[in-house]
Amino acid sequence: MPILIPIIALGAIALLCAVLLTLSSVFFGVKEDERIGMVRDCLPGANCGACGFSGCDGYAKALCDGTTDNPSLCIPGGDGVAREIGEIMGLTAGDVVEKVAYVACNGSCAPEERKYRYEGIKTCRAANMNYSGDRFCTFACLGYGDCIRVCPRDAITINEERCIAEIDPKKCIGCGLCAKECPNNIIHLINDTSTVVVKCSSHDRGAQVRKVCLNGCIGCGKCEKTCPHGAIKVENNLATIDYEKCTGCGKCHDVCPVKCIHFGNFICGAHFE
Amino acid sequence: MDFKVLIYILLTGVFVNNYVLQRFLGICPFLGVSKKFDQASGMGIAVIFVMLCATAVTYPIQKYALEPLGLGYLQTIVFILVIAALVQFVEIILKRFIPALYKSLGVYLPLITTNCAVLGVAINNITDGFNFVQSMFSSLGVGLGFLLAMVLFAGVRSRIENCPSPKSIQGLPITLIAASIVSMAFLGFSGVIGNLLGVS
């Protein structure tokens, strides 16, 4: 029975290894918080970073090791996710304020808005380095789609008729990545219950705006006078809405001579569905 | 004289018998993780560590268990088993007691579990008739050689990425061509160490 010797020897070595590994995993093993996995499963997995942590994994870890005790930080997930996380962690979920992004520019494809023909690399950041882009208005959407490339949900497209970026509120999850990417900082986040936005970012004087743009805010102040709640003010030549006071009546939209205050259903978010 | 032999074994492992570039063992991690310098050096250090541990364990097993029982032919299978278990064990220990080192070695430790360079150095130490100290120096040399090859090649690859190559040889083909050129360059070391130290 010479075959028995190698079998026994090999078996003994294997058994020794197995016992060693089992014992070491029992005595030296590091217990991972199993709640991390559970919280991670609730989160949408877009890794957008709107919560302020490095993606969904980062947020789940931060919740479990006590770095944060706020389960309502996930804006894309909304109330539902906050409630689920709250149940797992035993925390009370606050109301998540869901956000949508909009592009504050009302530009058009009209050739008189362009000061030169841009033939360089097709990114807003590159175009912006050449005399603040090819539009006369230095506050305008450049339309080369830097925001499109960072959007995790493909919610942004270039409107062919207007040559500016347009955000589909039905797809937007309010992560704010586009707002951070835009070199002109003209993408803003608003509560998705809002109904009125000023689609212009120009701080130029009215006459200058008139010269370079067909429908930018000229700072005439009609909206400020009309608003029954004092929610809209012309600051630094630009109408600015205070969403705390705005009731969404839309009167400012009716009186705006250049139609750069947009009103209606266009901001109704994906969260309503 | 003895010290000279140890130095000879060490330097031979690094340059002349470089496992990746001359013996073509451990090509998988060599091509896989040599894209970035920090990853390459992390992998290299992890390999040195595992090679030393593996030699320290497999050498006594060969000398005091397999050879007395006349089971030399089981060498390969036993070494694979022992090295795999050892790496797992080391991983658990590191995770518990030195989390910082565990994090920096990261995914490379389990990757090395079945690395043929590690198995190769353990078996070659026996075949070359080294004693225990010589085996340890040989492992250290081979590990350093692996680190050197990884780091050198990471530099080569980052250069390749900056210079666009024809589309038909982009990616793996150009990497393999570059690897073969680096390998040929290492041929120049053969004989140098022996002459330098006066050991043959």
Short mmCIF file of C-alpha atoms in Angstrom, two decimals:
data_model
loop_
_atom_site.label_atom_id
_atom_site.label_comp_id
_atom_site.label_asym_id
_atom_site.label_seq_id
_atom_site.Cartn_x
_atom_site.Cartn_y
_atom_site.Cartn_z
CA MET A 1 0.00 0.00 0.00
CA PRO A 2 2.66 2.56 -0.95
CA ILE A 3 0.00 4.85 -2.35
CA LEU A 4 -1.34 5.48 1.14
CA ILE A 5 1.75 7.39 2.25
CA PRO A 6 1.43 10.28 -0.24
CA ILE A 7 -2.34 10.40 0.26
CA ILE A 8 -1.95 10.64 4.01
CA ALA A 9 0.94 13.13 3.75
CA LEU A 10 -0.89 15.41 1.32
CA GLY A 11 -4.11 15.05 3.29
CA ALA A 12 -2.32 15.95 6.49
CA ILE A 13 -0.75 19.07 4.96
CA ALA A 14 -4.08 20.14 3.47
CA LEU A 15 -5.85 19.54 6.78
CA LEU A 16 -3.20 21.54 8.59
CA CYS A 17 -3.65 24.45 6.18
CA ALA A 18 -7.43 24.25 6.50
CA VAL A 19 -7.31 24.25 10.29
CA LEU A 20 -4.84 27.11 10.29
CA LEU A 21 -6.99 29.21 7.96
CA THR A 22 -10.21 28.43 9.82
CA LEU A 23 -8.72 29.24 13.19
CA SER A 24 -7.10 32.42 11.95
CA SER A 25 -10.32 33.61 10.36
CA VAL A 26 -12.19 32.88 13.60
CA PHE A 27 -9.66 34.52 15.89
CA PHE A 28 -8.19 37.24 13.72
CA GLY A 29 -11.06 37.96 11.32
CA VAL A 30 -12.24 41.55 11.05
CA LYS A 31 -16.00 41.86 11.28
CA GLU A 32 -17.40 44.18 8.65
CA ASP A 33 -20.55 46.02 9.51
CA GLU A 34 -23.22 44.13 7.60
CA ARG A 35 -25.38 47.22 7.50
CA ILE A 36 -22.96 48.74 4.96
CA GLY A 37 -24.12 46.23 2.37
CA MET A 38 -27.78 46.76 3.22
CA VAL A 39 -27.55 50.53 3.00
CA ARG A 40 -25.56 50.23 -0.21
CA ASP A 41 -28.33 48.14 -1.75
CA CYS A 42 -30.93 50.85 -1.03
CA LEU A 43 -28.92 53.61 -2.68
CA PRO A 44 -29.47 54.25 -6.38
CA GLY A 45 -25.87 53.47 -7.35
CA ALA A 46 -25.38 56.49 -9.60
CA ASN A 47 -22.20 57.40 -7.66
CA CYS A 48 -22.94 61.05 -8.35
CA GLY A 49 -21.55 62.40 -5.09
CA ALA A 50 -24.51 64.69 -4.39
CA CYS A 51 -24.46 63.45 -0.77
CA GLY A 52 -20.99 64.89 -0.33
CA PHE A 53 -19.23 61.52 -0.07
CA SER A 54 -17.22 59.58 -2.61
CA GLY A 55 -20.08 57.75 -4.27
CA CYS A 56 -22.72 55.44 -2.85
CA ASP A 57 -20.21 53.15 -1.11
CA GLY A 58 -18.66 56.11 0.62
CA TYR A 59 -22.03 57.32 1.87
CA ALA A 60 -22.99 53.84 3.12
CA LYS A 61 -19.71 53.56 5.02
CA ALA A 62 -20.00 57.06 6.45
CA LEU A 63 -23.51 56.26 7.71
CA CYS A 64 -22.41 53.03 9.37
CA ASP A 65 -19.24 54.26 11.05
CA GLY A 66 -21.00 57.34 12.35
CA THR A 67 -19.32 60.01 10.21
CA THR A 68 -22.80 61.25 9.44
CA ASP A 69 -26.17 60.47 10.99
CA ASN A 70 -28.27 62.08 8.30
CA PRO A 71 -30.04 59.47 6.14
CA SER A 72 -31.62 62.11 3.87
CA LEU A 73 -28.52 63.21 1.97
CA CYS A 74 -29.21 61.17 -1.16
CA ILE A 75 -30.94 63.60 -3.51
CA PRO A 76 -31.38 61.20 -6.45
CA GLY A 77 -32.91 58.60 -4.14
CA GLY A 78 -35.40 61.02 -2.65
CA ASP A 79 -37.78 60.34 0.22
CA GLY A 80 -38.14 56.61 -0.46
CA VAL A 81 -34.45 55.83 -0.10
CA ALA A 82 -34.12 58.08 2.93
CA ARG A 83 -36.95 56.17 4.65
CA GLU A 84 -35.37 52.77 3.85
CA ILE A 85 -31.96 53.86 5.15
CA GLY A 86 -33.62 55.32 8.22
CA GLU A 87 -35.23 51.95 8.95
CA ILE A 88 -31.92 50.06 8.63
CA MET A 89 -29.93 52.51 10.69
CA GLY A 90 -32.69 53.32 13.18
CA LEU A 91 -32.58 57.00 12.30
CA THR A 92 -35.44 59.31 11.48
CA ALA A 93 -35.38 60.41 7.90
CA GLY A 94 -35.96 64.07 7.28
CA ASP A 95 -37.75 65.31 4.20
CA VAL A 96 -35.44 65.18 1.20
CA VAL A 97 -35.58 68.35 -0.83
CA GLU A 98 -35.43 67.01 -4.37
CA LYS A 99 -33.64 69.19 -6.82
CA VAL A 100 -33.52 69.64 -10.55
CA ALA A 101 -30.95 71.52 -12.57
CA TYR A 102 -31.70 74.11 -15.25
CA VAL A 103 -29.51 76.02 -17.67
CA ALA A 104 -29.85 79.75 -17.06
CA CYS A 105 -29.40 80.85 -20.64
CA ASN A 106 -31.89 81.76 -23.30
CA GLY A 107 -29.53 82.00 -26.24
CA SER A 108 -30.29 81.17 -29.84
CA CYS A 109 -28.48 79.89 -32.90
CA ALA A 110 -28.67 83.31 -34.54
CA PRO A 111 -25.32 84.10 -36.20
CA GLU A 112 -25.39 87.65 -34.85
CA GLU A 113 -24.86 86.23 -31.36
CA ARG A 114 -21.46 84.81 -32.39
CA LYS A 115 -18.30 86.87 -32.43
CA TYR A 116 -16.15 84.30 -34.25
CA ARG A 117 -16.24 80.79 -35.60
CA TYR A 118 -14.80 78.34 -33.12
CA GLU A 119 -12.98 75.42 -34.74
CA GLY A 120 -11.02 74.11 -31.74
CA ILE A 121 -11.57 71.20 -29.38
CA LYS A 122 -15.28 70.77 -28.86
CA THR A 123 -15.47 71.40 -25.13
CA CYS A 124 -16.88 74.40 -23.32
CA ARG A 125 -13.77 74.67 -21.17
CA ALA A 126 -11.50 74.97 -24.20
CA ALA A 127 -13.85 77.37 -26.00
CA ASN A 128 -14.11 79.49 -22.88
CA MET A 129 -10.36 80.07 -22.95
CA ASN A 130 -10.63 81.89 -26.29
CA TYR A 131 -12.12 85.26 -25.37
CA SER A 132 -14.79 83.68 -23.12
CA GLY A 133 -16.21 81.55 -25.91
CA ASP A 134 -17.66 82.32 -29.30
CA ARG A 135 -20.81 84.09 -28.16
CA PHE A 136 -20.78 87.82 -27.63
CA CYS A 137 -22.46 87.32 -24.28
CA THR A 138 -19.86 86.12 -21.78
CA PHE A 139 -22.52 84.64 -19.51
CA ALA A 140 -23.96 82.38 -22.18
CA CYS A 141 -24.16 78.64 -22.56
CA LEU A 142 -21.35 77.71 -24.95
CA GLY A 143 -23.18 74.63 -26.14
CA TYR A 144 -20.23 72.23 -26.46
CA GLY A 145 -21.69 69.84 -23.93
CA ASP A 146 -19.25 69.54 -21.02
CA CYS A 147 -22.33 69.03 -18.85
CA ILE A 148 -23.59 66.24 -21.14
CA ARG A 149 -20.42 64.27 -20.57
CA VAL A 150 -20.66 64.33 -16.78
CA CYS A 151 -24.39 63.65 -16.49
CA PRO A 152 -24.87 60.13 -15.05
CA ARG A 153 -28.44 59.87 -16.39
CA ASP A 154 -28.15 61.28 -19.93
CA ALA A 155 -30.59 64.00 -18.97
CA ILE A 156 -28.87 66.76 -20.92
CA THR A 157 -29.03 67.38 -24.66
CA ILE A 158 -28.08 70.26 -26.91
CA ASN A 159 -31.22 71.95 -28.17
CA GLU A 160 -30.62 72.17 -31.92
CA GLU A 161 -32.96 75.14 -32.34
CA ARG A 162 -31.41 77.23 -29.60
CA CYS A 163 -27.80 75.89 -29.59
CA ILE A 164 -27.78 75.67 -25.81
CA ALA A 165 -27.79 72.75 -23.38
CA GLU A 166 -31.18 71.66 -22.20
CA ILE A 167 -31.90 69.51 -19.16
CA ASP A 168 -34.79 67.07 -19.22
CA PRO A 169 -36.34 67.45 -15.76
CA LYS A 170 -37.95 64.03 -16.09
CA LYS A 171 -34.52 62.40 -16.20
CA CYS A 172 -32.59 64.82 -13.99
CA ILE A 173 -31.77 63.42 -10.55
CA GLY A 174 -30.49 66.67 -9.10
CA CYS A 175 -26.94 65.51 -8.40
CA GLY A 176 -25.46 68.83 -9.47
CA LEU A 177 -22.46 67.40 -11.35
CA CYS A 178 -23.28 69.55 -14.38
CA ALA A 179 -23.45 72.68 -12.24
CA LYS A 180 -19.94 71.97 -11.00
CA GLU A 181 -18.65 71.24 -14.52
CA CYS A 182 -20.04 74.27 -16.34
CA PRO A 183 -17.16 76.74 -16.89
CA ASN A 184 -19.58 79.70 -16.90
CA ASN A 185 -21.44 78.50 -13.80
CA ILE A 186 -24.80 79.01 -15.44
CA ILE A 187 -26.40 75.72 -14.41
CA HIS A 188 -28.30 76.09 -11.17
CA LEU A 189 -30.15 73.69 -8.89
CA ILE A 190 -33.65 74.52 -7.73
CA ASN A 191 -36.26 72.69 -5.69
CA ASP A 192 -38.29 70.63 -8.10
CA THR A 193 -41.53 72.14 -6.80
CA SER A 194 -40.59 75.50 -8.30
CA THR A 195 -42.35 76.56 -11.48
CA VAL A 196 -40.59 79.79 -12.46
CA VAL A 197 -36.97 80.25 -13.53
CA VAL A 198 -35.00 83.15 -14.95
CA LYS A 199 -33.30 81.75 -18.04
CA CYS A 200 -30.49 84.26 -18.15
CA SER A 201 -27.26 84.79 -16.23
CA SER A 202 -26.08 88.05 -17.75
CA HIS A 203 -25.00 90.79 -15.38
CA ASP A 204 -24.40 93.15 -18.30
CA ARG A 205 -26.44 96.35 -18.56
CA GLY A 206 -29.69 96.22 -20.52
CA ALA A 207 -28.31 98.04 -23.56
CA GLN A 208 -25.34 95.66 -23.81
CA VAL A 209 -27.61 92.62 -23.41
CA ARG A 210 -29.84 93.93 -26.18
CA LYS A 211 -26.82 94.23 -28.45
CA VAL A 212 -25.56 90.67 -27.98
CA CYS A 213 -28.66 88.60 -27.27
CA LEU A 214 -32.17 88.44 -28.65
CA ASN A 215 -33.87 87.48 -25.41
CA GLY A 216 -31.65 88.01 -22.39
CA CYS A 217 -32.70 89.75 -19.19
CA ILE A 218 -32.32 93.52 -19.61
CA GLY A 219 -33.00 94.30 -15.98
CA CYS A 220 -36.08 96.43 -16.73
CA GLY A 221 -37.64 95.63 -13.37
CA LYS A 222 -41.18 94.97 -14.64
CA CYS A 223 -41.22 91.62 -12.91
CA GLU A 224 -40.09 93.17 -9.64
CA LYS A 225 -42.99 95.65 -9.77
CA THR A 226 -45.55 93.07 -10.77
CA CYS A 227 -44.72 90.35 -8.26
CA PRO A 228 -47.39 90.37 -5.52
CA HIS A 229 -45.11 88.65 -2.99
CA GLY A 230 -41.88 90.60 -3.48
CA ALA A 231 -40.15 87.39 -4.49
CA ILE A 232 -38.33 88.66 -7.57
CA LYS A 233 -35.69 91.38 -7.50
CA VAL A 234 -33.39 92.85 -10.09
CA GLU A 235 -29.92 92.52 -8.60
CA ASN A 236 -26.85 93.54 -10.56
CA ASN A 237 -28.89 93.90 -13.78
CA LEU A 238 -30.40 90.43 -13.49
CA ALA A 239 -33.80 89.33 -12.24
CA THR A 240 -33.34 86.93 -9.33
CA ILE A 241 -36.08 84.86 -7.76
CA ASP A 242 -36.25 84.25 -4.03
CA TYR A 243 -37.78 80.77 -3.98
CA GLU A 244 -38.66 81.07 -0.28
CA LYS A 245 -41.24 83.71 -1.16
CA CYS A 246 -42.22 82.65 -4.69
CA THR A 247 -45.65 81.07 -4.93
CA GLY A 248 -45.34 80.22 -8.61
CA CYS A 249 -48.17 82.49 -9.76
CA GLY A 250 -46.34 83.25 -13.01
CA LYS A 251 -47.20 86.96 -13.22
CA CYS A 252 -43.55 87.87 -13.77
CA HIS A 253 -43.55 85.57 -16.80
CA ASP A 254 -46.54 87.40 -18.27
CA VAL A 255 -44.95 90.84 -18.09
CA CYS A 256 -41.38 89.98 -19.09
CA PRO A 257 -40.74 91.86 -22.35
CA VAL A 258 -37.94 89.55 -23.52
CA LYS A 259 -39.59 86.34 -22.35
CA CYS A 260 -36.60 85.16 -20.40
CA ILE A 261 -38.65 84.17 -17.36
CA HIS A 262 -39.94 80.72 -18.08
CA PHE A 263 -43.05 79.44 -16.39
CA GLY A 264 -44.93 76.19 -16.52
CA ASN A 265 -44.63 72.49 -16.18
CA PHE A 266 -41.13 72.27 -17.56
CA ILE A 267 -39.45 71.78 -14.20
CA CYS A 268 -41.72 69.02 -12.95
CA GLY A 269 -39.24 66.43 -11.78
CA ALA A 270 -38.83 62.72 -12.19
CA HIS A 271 -39.72 62.44 -8.52
CA PHE A 272 -43.36 63.30 -9.19
CA GLU A 273 -43.94 60.11 -11.14
CA MET B 1 33.65 33.48 0.16
CA ASP B 2 30.30 32.48 1.54
CA PHE B 3 29.20 36.09 1.70
CA LYS B 4 30.33 36.57 -1.87
CA VAL B 5 28.17 33.68 -2.98
CA LEU B 6 25.14 35.19 -1.26
CA ILE B 7 25.69 38.51 -3.04
CA TYR B 8 26.17 36.62 -6.28
CA ILE B 9 22.88 34.75 -5.79
CA LEU B 10 21.08 37.99 -4.94
CA LEU B 11 22.38 39.98 -7.92
CA THR B 12 21.89 37.06 -10.30
CA GLY B 13 18.23 36.93 -9.27
CA VAL B 14 17.83 40.64 -9.92
CA PHE B 15 19.62 40.98 -13.26
CA VAL B 16 20.79 37.82 -14.97
CA ASN B 17 18.02 35.41 -14.12
CA ASN B 18 15.32 38.04 -13.96
CA TYR B 19 12.21 35.85 -13.67
CA VAL B 20 9.99 38.05 -15.77
CA LEU B 21 12.38 39.12 -18.49
CA GLN B 22 14.68 36.10 -18.77
CA ARG B 23 12.74 33.11 -17.49
CA PHE B 24 9.29 34.38 -18.54
CA LEU B 25 7.52 33.54 -15.29
CA GLY B 26 4.90 35.83 -13.80
CA ILE B 27 4.06 37.44 -17.13
CA CYS B 28 0.39 37.81 -16.19
CA PRO B 29 0.86 40.43 -13.44
CA PHE B 30 3.74 41.91 -15.44
CA LEU B 31 1.37 42.78 -18.29
CA GLY B 32 -1.68 43.28 -16.11
CA VAL B 33 -0.60 45.74 -13.43
CA SER B 34 2.27 47.58 -15.07
CA LYS B 35 0.07 50.37 -16.40
CA LYS B 36 0.72 52.78 -13.57
CA PHE B 37 3.90 53.33 -11.60
CA ASP B 38 2.35 53.21 -8.11
CA GLN B 39 0.36 50.05 -8.88
CA ALA B 40 3.45 48.39 -10.35
CA SER B 41 5.61 49.19 -7.36
CA GLY B 42 2.85 48.05 -4.95
CA MET B 43 2.60 44.74 -6.75
CA GLY B 44 6.40 44.36 -6.78
CA ILE B 45 6.69 44.91 -3.04
CA ALA B 46 3.84 42.48 -2.37
CA VAL B 47 5.60 39.85 -4.51
CA ILE B 48 8.90 40.26 -2.61
CA PHE B 49 7.03 39.83 0.65
CA VAL B 50 5.17 36.71 -0.48
CA MET B 51 8.26 35.15 -2.08
CA LEU B 52 10.20 35.46 1.17
CA CYS B 53 7.33 33.98 3.21
CA ALA B 54 6.78 31.19 0.70
CA THR B 55 10.45 30.19 0.62
CA ALA B 56 10.68 30.25 4.41
CA VAL B 57 7.78 27.78 4.59
CA THR B 58 8.32 25.56 1.55
CA TYR B 59 12.02 24.92 2.13
CA PRO B 60 11.55 23.13 5.50
CA ILE B 61 8.58 21.21 4.11
CA GLN B 62 10.70 19.89 1.25
CA LYS B 63 13.71 19.07 3.45
CA TYR B 64 11.98 17.66 6.50
CA ALA B 65 8.70 16.24 5.20
CA LEU B 66 8.81 15.35 1.52
CA GLU B 67 12.38 14.10 1.13
CA PRO B 68 12.50 11.77 4.17
CA LEU B 69 9.21 10.21 3.03
CA GLY B 70 10.46 9.88 -0.55
CA LEU B 71 7.66 12.08 -1.85
CA GLY B 72 9.75 14.49 -3.92
CA TYR B 73 7.37 14.08 -6.84
CA LEU B 74 4.57 15.71 -4.81
CA GLN B 75 6.59 18.91 -4.65
CA THR B 76 4.56 20.99 -7.11
CA ILE B 77 1.17 20.09 -5.71
CA VAL B 78 2.23 20.57 -2.09
CA PHE B 79 3.90 23.90 -2.81
CA ILE B 80 0.83 25.25 -4.59
CA LEU B 81 -1.32 24.20 -1.67
CA VAL B 82 0.98 25.63 0.95
CA ILE B 83 1.61 28.92 -0.84
CA ALA B 84 -2.10 29.48 -1.44
CA ALA B 85 -2.92 28.81 2.21
CA LEU B 86 -0.01 30.96 3.34
CA VAL B 87 -1.09 33.97 1.31
CA GLN B 88 -4.61 33.68 2.66
CA PHE B 89 -3.26 33.44 6.19
CA VAL B 90 -0.98 36.45 5.72
CA GLU B 91 -3.91 38.40 4.31
CA ILE B 92 -6.06 37.71 7.37
CA ILE B 93 -3.25 38.61 9.75
CA LEU B 94 -2.42 41.82 7.90
CA LYS B 95 -6.05 42.86 7.75
CA ARG B 96 -6.31 42.49 11.49
CA PHE B 97 -3.01 43.81 12.78
CA ILE B 98 -1.52 46.07 10.09
CA PRO B 99 -4.53 47.50 8.21
CA ALA B 100 -2.39 50.24 6.68
CA LEU B 101 -0.10 47.72 4.97
CA TYR B 102 -3.11 45.62 4.01
CA LYS B 103 -4.69 48.60 2.31
CA SER B 104 -1.56 49.50 0.39
CA LEU B 105 -1.03 45.92 -0.80
CA GLY B 106 -4.76 45.81 -1.47
CA VAL B 107 -5.92 43.51 -4.24
CA TYR B 108 -2.40 42.39 -5.12
CA LEU B 109 -2.04 39.89 -2.26
CA PRO B 110 -4.80 37.52 -3.42
CA LEU B 111 -3.62 38.00 -7.02
CA ILE B 112 -0.23 36.58 -6.06
CA THR B 113 -1.77 33.44 -4.55
CA THR B 114 -1.31 31.47 -7.74
CA ASN B 115 1.49 33.49 -9.30
CA CYS B 116 3.86 31.16 -11.11
CA ALA B 117 6.90 33.31 -10.28
CA VAL B 118 6.34 32.61 -6.58
CA LEU B 119 5.97 28.89 -7.17
CA GLY B 120 8.89 28.99 -9.58
CA VAL B 121 11.30 30.54 -7.10
CA ALA B 122 10.28 28.04 -4.40
CA ILE B 123 10.90 25.08 -6.70
CA ASN B 124 14.07 26.46 -8.31
CA ASN B 125 15.64 27.03 -4.89
CA ILE B 126 15.34 23.29 -4.28
CA THR B 127 16.49 22.34 -7.78
CA ASP B 128 19.56 24.58 -7.56
CA GLY B 129 20.59 22.84 -4.33
CA PHE B 130 20.64 25.99 -2.19
CA ASN B 131 20.71 25.83 1.58
CA PHE B 132 18.15 27.77 3.62
CA VAL B 133 20.02 31.10 3.79
CA GLN B 134 20.92 30.93 0.11
CA SER B 135 17.28 30.21 -0.71
CA MET B 136 16.15 33.28 1.18
CA PHE B 137 18.70 35.46 -0.63
CA SER B 138 17.66 33.95 -3.94
CA SER B 139 13.99 34.77 -3.21
CA LEU B 140 14.87 38.30 -2.22
CA GLY B 141 16.88 38.74 -5.42
CA VAL B 142 14.14 37.33 -7.62
CA GLY B 143 11.58 39.54 -5.86
CA LEU B 144 13.72 42.62 -6.35
CA GLY B 145 14.16 41.62 -9.98
CA PHE B 146 10.39 41.41 -10.36
CA LEU B 147 10.00 44.84 -8.77
CA LEU B 148 12.68 46.24 -11.07
CA ALA B 149 11.04 44.77 -14.16
CA MET B 150 7.61 46.08 -13.12
CA VAL B 151 8.85 49.59 -12.39
CA LEU B 152 10.94 49.80 -15.54
CA PHE B 153 8.12 48.55 -17.66
CA ALA B 154 5.60 50.89 -16.05
CA GLY B 155 7.82 53.74 -17.26
CA VAL B 156 8.02 52.24 -20.74
CA ARG B 157 4.25 51.84 -20.90
CA SER B 158 3.53 55.38 -19.84
CA ARG B 159 5.82 56.52 -22.66
CA ILE B 160 3.97 54.28 -25.11
CA GLU B 161 0.67 55.82 -24.08
CA ASN B 162 1.97 59.28 -24.88
CA CYS B 163 3.09 58.28 -28.36
CA PRO B 164 0.20 57.06 -30.48
CA SER B 165 1.08 53.80 -32.20
CA PRO B 166 -0.55 52.47 -35.41
CA LYS B 167 -4.07 51.29 -34.73
CA SER B 168 -3.35 47.68 -35.64
CA ILE B 169 -0.78 47.25 -32.86
CA GLN B 170 -2.37 49.41 -30.18
CA GLY B 171 -2.92 47.91 -26.75
CA LEU B 172 -1.52 44.46 -26.02
CA PRO B 173 0.55 43.97 -29.22
CA ILE B 174 2.71 47.07 -28.69
CA THR B 175 3.04 46.14 -25.02
CA LEU B 176 4.35 42.69 -25.94
CA ILE B 177 6.80 44.16 -28.46
CA ALA B 178 8.07 46.61 -25.85
CA ALA B 179 8.38 43.77 -23.33
CA SER B 180 10.48 41.74 -25.74
CA ILE B 181 12.83 44.71 -26.31
CA VAL B 182 13.25 45.24 -22.56
CA SER B 183 13.86 41.50 -22.24
CA MET B 184 16.59 41.61 -24.89
CA ALA B 185 18.20 44.53 -23.09
CA PHE B 186 18.47 42.35 -19.99
CA LEU B 187 20.41 39.75 -21.99
CA GLY B 188 23.34 42.12 -21.70
CA PHE B 189 23.67 41.32 -18.00
CA SER B 190 24.55 37.66 -18.55
CA GLY B 191 28.01 36.91 -17.22
CA VAL B 192 28.52 40.39 -15.83
CA ILE B 193 27.82 39.53 -12.19
CA GLY B 194 29.95 36.39 -12.18
CA ASN B 195 32.96 38.23 -13.60
CA LEU B 196 32.44 41.15 -11.26
CA LEU B 197 32.58 39.01 -8.14
CA GLY B 198 34.91 36.35 -9.45
CA VAL B 199 32.35 33.61 -8.81
CA SER B 200 31.20 31.25 -11.48
#
